[in-house]
PDB file of C-alpha atoms in Angstrom:
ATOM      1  CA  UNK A   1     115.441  73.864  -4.924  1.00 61.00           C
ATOM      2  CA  UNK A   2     119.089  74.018  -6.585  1.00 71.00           C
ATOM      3  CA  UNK A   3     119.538  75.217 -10.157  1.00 80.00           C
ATOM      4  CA  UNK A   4     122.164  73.793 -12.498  1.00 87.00           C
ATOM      5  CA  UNK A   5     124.208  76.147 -14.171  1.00 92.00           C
ATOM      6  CA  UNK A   6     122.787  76.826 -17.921  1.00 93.00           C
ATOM      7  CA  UNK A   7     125.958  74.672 -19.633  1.00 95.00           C
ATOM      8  CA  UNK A   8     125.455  71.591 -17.614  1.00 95.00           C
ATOM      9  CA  UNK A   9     121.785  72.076 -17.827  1.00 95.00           C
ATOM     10  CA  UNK A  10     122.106  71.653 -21.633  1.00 97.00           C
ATOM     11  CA  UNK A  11     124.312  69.206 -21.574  1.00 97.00           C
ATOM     12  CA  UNK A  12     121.783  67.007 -19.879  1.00 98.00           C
ATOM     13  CA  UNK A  13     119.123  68.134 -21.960  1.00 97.00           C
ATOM     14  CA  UNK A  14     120.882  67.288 -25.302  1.00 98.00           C
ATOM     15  CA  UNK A  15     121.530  63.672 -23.445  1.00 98.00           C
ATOM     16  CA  UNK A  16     118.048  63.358 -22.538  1.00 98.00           C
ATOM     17  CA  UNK A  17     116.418  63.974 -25.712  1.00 98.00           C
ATOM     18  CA  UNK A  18     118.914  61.424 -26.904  1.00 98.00           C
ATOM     19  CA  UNK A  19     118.048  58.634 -24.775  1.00 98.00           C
ATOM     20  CA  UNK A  20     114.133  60.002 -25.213  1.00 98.00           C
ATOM     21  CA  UNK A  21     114.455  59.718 -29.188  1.00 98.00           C
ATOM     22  CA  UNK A  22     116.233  56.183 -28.978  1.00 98.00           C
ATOM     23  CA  UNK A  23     113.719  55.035 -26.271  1.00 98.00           C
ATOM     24  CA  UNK A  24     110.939  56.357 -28.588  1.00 98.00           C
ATOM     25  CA  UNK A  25     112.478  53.489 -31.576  1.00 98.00           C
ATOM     26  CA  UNK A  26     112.498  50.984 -28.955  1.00 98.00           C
ATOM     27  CA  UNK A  27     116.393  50.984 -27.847  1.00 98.00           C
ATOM     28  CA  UNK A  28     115.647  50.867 -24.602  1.00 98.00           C
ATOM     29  CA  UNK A  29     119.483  49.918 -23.703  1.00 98.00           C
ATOM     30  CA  UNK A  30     120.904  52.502 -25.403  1.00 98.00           C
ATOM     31  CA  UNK A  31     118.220  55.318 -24.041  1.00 98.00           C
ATOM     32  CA  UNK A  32     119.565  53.632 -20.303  1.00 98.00           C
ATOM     33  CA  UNK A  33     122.998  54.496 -21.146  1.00 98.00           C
ATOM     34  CA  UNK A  34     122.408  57.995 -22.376  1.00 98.00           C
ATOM     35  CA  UNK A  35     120.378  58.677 -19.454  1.00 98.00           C
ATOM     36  CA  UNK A  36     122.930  57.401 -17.061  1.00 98.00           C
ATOM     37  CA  UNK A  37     125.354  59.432 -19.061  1.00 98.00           C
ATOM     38  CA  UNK A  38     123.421  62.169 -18.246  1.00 98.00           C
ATOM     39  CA  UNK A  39     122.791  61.675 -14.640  1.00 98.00           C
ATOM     40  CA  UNK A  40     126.680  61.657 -14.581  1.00 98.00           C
ATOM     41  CA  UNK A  41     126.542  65.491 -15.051  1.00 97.00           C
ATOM     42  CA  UNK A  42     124.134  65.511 -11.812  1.00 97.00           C
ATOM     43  CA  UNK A  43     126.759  66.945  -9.118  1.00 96.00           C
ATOM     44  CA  UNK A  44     126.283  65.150  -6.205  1.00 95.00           C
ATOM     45  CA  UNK A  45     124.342  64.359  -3.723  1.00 95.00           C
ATOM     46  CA  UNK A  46     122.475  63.665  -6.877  1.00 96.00           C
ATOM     47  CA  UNK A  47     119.550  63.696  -5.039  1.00 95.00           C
ATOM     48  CA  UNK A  48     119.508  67.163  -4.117  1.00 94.00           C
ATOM     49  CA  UNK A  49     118.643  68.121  -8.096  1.00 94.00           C
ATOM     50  CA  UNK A  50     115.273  68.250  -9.689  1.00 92.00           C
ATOM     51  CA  UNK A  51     116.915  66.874 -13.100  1.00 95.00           C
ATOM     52  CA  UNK A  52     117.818  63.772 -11.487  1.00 97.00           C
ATOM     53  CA  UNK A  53     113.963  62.842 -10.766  1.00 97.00           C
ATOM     54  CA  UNK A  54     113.271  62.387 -13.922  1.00 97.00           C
ATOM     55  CA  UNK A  55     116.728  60.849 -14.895  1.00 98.00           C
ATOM     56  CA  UNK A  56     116.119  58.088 -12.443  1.00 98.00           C
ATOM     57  CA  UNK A  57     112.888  57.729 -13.444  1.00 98.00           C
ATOM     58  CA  UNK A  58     114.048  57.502 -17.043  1.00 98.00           C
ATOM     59  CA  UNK A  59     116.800  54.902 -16.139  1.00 98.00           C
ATOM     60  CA  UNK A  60     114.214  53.248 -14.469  1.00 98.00           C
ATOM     61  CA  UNK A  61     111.383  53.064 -16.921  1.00 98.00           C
ATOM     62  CA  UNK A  62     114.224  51.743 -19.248  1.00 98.00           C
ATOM     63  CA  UNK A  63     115.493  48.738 -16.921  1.00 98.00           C
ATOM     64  CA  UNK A  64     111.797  48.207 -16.652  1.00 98.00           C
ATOM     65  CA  UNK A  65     111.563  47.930 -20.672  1.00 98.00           C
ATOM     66  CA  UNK A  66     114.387  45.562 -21.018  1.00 98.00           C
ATOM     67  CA  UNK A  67     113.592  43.224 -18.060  1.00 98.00           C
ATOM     68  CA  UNK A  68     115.859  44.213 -14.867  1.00 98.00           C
ATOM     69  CA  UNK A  69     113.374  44.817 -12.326  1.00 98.00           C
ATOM     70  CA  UNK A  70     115.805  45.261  -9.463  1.00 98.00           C
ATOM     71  CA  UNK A  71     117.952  47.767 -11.136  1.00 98.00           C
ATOM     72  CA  UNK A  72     114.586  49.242 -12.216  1.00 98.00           C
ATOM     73  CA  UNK A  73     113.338  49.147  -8.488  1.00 98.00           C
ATOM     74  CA  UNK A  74     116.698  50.812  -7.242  1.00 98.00           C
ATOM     75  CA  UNK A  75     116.267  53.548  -9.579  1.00 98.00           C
ATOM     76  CA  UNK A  76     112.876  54.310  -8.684  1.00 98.00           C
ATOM     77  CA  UNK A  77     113.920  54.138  -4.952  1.00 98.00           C
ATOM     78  CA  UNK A  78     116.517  57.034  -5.598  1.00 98.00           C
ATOM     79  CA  UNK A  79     113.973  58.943  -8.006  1.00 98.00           C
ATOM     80  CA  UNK A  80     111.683  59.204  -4.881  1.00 98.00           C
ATOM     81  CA  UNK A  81     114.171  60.452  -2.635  1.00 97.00           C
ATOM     82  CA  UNK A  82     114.620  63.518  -5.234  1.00 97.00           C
ATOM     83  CA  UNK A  83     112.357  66.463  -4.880  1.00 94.00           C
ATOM     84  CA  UNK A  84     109.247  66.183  -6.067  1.00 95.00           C
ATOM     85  CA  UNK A  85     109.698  62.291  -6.287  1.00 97.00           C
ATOM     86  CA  UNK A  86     107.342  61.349  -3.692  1.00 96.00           C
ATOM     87  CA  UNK A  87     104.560  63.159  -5.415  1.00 97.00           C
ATOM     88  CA  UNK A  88     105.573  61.705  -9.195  1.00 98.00           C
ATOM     89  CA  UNK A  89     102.509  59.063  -9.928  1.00 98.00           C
ATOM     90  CA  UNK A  90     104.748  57.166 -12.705  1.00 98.00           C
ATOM     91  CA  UNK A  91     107.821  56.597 -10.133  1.00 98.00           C
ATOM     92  CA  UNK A  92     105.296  54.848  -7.714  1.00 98.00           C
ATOM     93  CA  UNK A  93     103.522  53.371 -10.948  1.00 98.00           C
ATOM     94  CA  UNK A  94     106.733  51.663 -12.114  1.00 98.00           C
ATOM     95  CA  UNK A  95     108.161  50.659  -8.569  1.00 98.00           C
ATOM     96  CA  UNK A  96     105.180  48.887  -7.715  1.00 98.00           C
ATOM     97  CA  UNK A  97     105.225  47.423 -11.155  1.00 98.00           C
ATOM     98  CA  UNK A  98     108.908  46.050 -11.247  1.00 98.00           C
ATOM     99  CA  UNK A  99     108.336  45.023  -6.758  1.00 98.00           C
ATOM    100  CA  UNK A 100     105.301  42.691  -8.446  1.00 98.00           C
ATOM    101  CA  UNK A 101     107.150  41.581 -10.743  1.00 98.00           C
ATOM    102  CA  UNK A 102     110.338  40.445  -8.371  1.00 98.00           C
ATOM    103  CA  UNK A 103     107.203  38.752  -6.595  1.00 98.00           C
ATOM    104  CA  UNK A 104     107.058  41.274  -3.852  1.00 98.00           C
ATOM    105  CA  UNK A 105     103.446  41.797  -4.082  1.00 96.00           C
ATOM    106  CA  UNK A 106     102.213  43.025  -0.225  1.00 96.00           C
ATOM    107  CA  UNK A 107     104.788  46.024  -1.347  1.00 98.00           C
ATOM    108  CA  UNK A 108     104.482  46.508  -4.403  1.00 98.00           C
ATOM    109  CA  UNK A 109     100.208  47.257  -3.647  1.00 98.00           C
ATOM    110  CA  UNK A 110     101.610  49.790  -1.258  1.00 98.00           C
ATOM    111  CA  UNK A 111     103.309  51.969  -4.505  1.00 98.00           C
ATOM    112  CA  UNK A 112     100.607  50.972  -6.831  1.00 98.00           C
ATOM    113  CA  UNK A 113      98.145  52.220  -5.121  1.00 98.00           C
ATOM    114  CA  UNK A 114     100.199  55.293  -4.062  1.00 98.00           C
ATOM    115  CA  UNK A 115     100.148  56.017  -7.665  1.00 98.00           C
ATOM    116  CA  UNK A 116      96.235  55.509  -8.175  1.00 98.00           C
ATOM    117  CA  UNK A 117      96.100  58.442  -5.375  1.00 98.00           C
ATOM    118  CA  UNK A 118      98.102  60.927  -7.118  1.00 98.00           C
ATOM    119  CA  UNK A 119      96.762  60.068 -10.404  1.00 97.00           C
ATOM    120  CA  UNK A 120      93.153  57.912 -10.881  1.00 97.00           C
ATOM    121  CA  UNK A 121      93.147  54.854 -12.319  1.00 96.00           C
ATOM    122  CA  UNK A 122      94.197  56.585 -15.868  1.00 97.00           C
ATOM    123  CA  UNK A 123      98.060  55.840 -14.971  1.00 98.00           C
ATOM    124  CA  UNK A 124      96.632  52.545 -15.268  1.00 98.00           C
ATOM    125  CA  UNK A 125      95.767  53.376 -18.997  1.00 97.00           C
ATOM    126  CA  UNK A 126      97.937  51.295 -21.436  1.00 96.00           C
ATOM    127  CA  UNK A 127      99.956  48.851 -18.640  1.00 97.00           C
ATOM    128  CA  UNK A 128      99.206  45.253 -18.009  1.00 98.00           C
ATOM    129  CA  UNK A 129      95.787  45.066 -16.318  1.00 97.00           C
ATOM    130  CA  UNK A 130      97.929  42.896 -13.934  1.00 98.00           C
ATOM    131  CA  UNK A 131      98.864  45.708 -11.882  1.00 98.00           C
ATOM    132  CA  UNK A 132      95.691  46.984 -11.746  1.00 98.00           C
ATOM    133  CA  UNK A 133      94.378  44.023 -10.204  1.00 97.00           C
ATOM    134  CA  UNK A 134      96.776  44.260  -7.555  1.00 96.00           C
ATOM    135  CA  UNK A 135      94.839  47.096  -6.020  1.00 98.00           C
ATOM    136  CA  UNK A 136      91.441  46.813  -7.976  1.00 96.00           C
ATOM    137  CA  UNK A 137      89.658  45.200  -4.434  1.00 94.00           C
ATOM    138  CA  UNK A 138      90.773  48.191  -1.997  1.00 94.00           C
ATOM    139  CA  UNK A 139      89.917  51.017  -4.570  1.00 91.00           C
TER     140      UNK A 139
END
């Protein structure tokens, strides 16, 4: 796996927290933009770079907060494709959550219940039983 050199590691850091702290007070469009600020720094392919997982999957989680389900779905497409994304319960957690909610359903039980496999039903904990209920008859 490729390292970031320390500077551009902080940099991303101090951009992250940013977007974390205004996420945390409920800003969820201003966290996006931080975040994408952030994943600016990510040379590219950005998908070769562990920090862009969770970038992604912030960006994500964030479209997901505000309403934009396909930008939210895109994100968490590219998160996977990062390393380590295919084994990250809350990328396949929020994928199949925005897929439902763009009324893909047939694939959106495929990433739900990806996410039940790497994690139990406690990434269930705290979402819309909804979702649950997707996969609640094959678990």
């Amino acid at each position: 796996m490729r390292k970031l050199n320390d500077e551009l590691y902080e940099r991303i850091m101090a951009l992250s927290e940013e977007g974390n702290e205004l996420a945390d007070d409920e800003k969820y469009a201003e966290a996006k933009d931080k975040f994408e600020e952030a994943l600016g720094f990510v040379p590219a392919p950005k998908t070769d770079w562990e920090s862009a997982l969770w970038l992604y999957a912030s960006i994500g989680d964030m479209c997901f907060m505000i309403g934009d389900y396909k930008a939210c779905s895109n994100n968490m497409f590219d998160a996977l494709n990062c390393p380590d994304g295919f084994g990250n319960p809350f990328v396949h957690l929020r994928l199949g959550q925005a897929l439902y909610e763009l009324g893909n359903t047939e694939k959106a039980k495929e990433y739900l219940l990806q996410a039940y496999m790497l994690d139990g039903e406690d990434i269930f904990d705290d979402q819309d039983e909804k979702y649950f209920d997707v996969i609640k008859s094959i678990v």
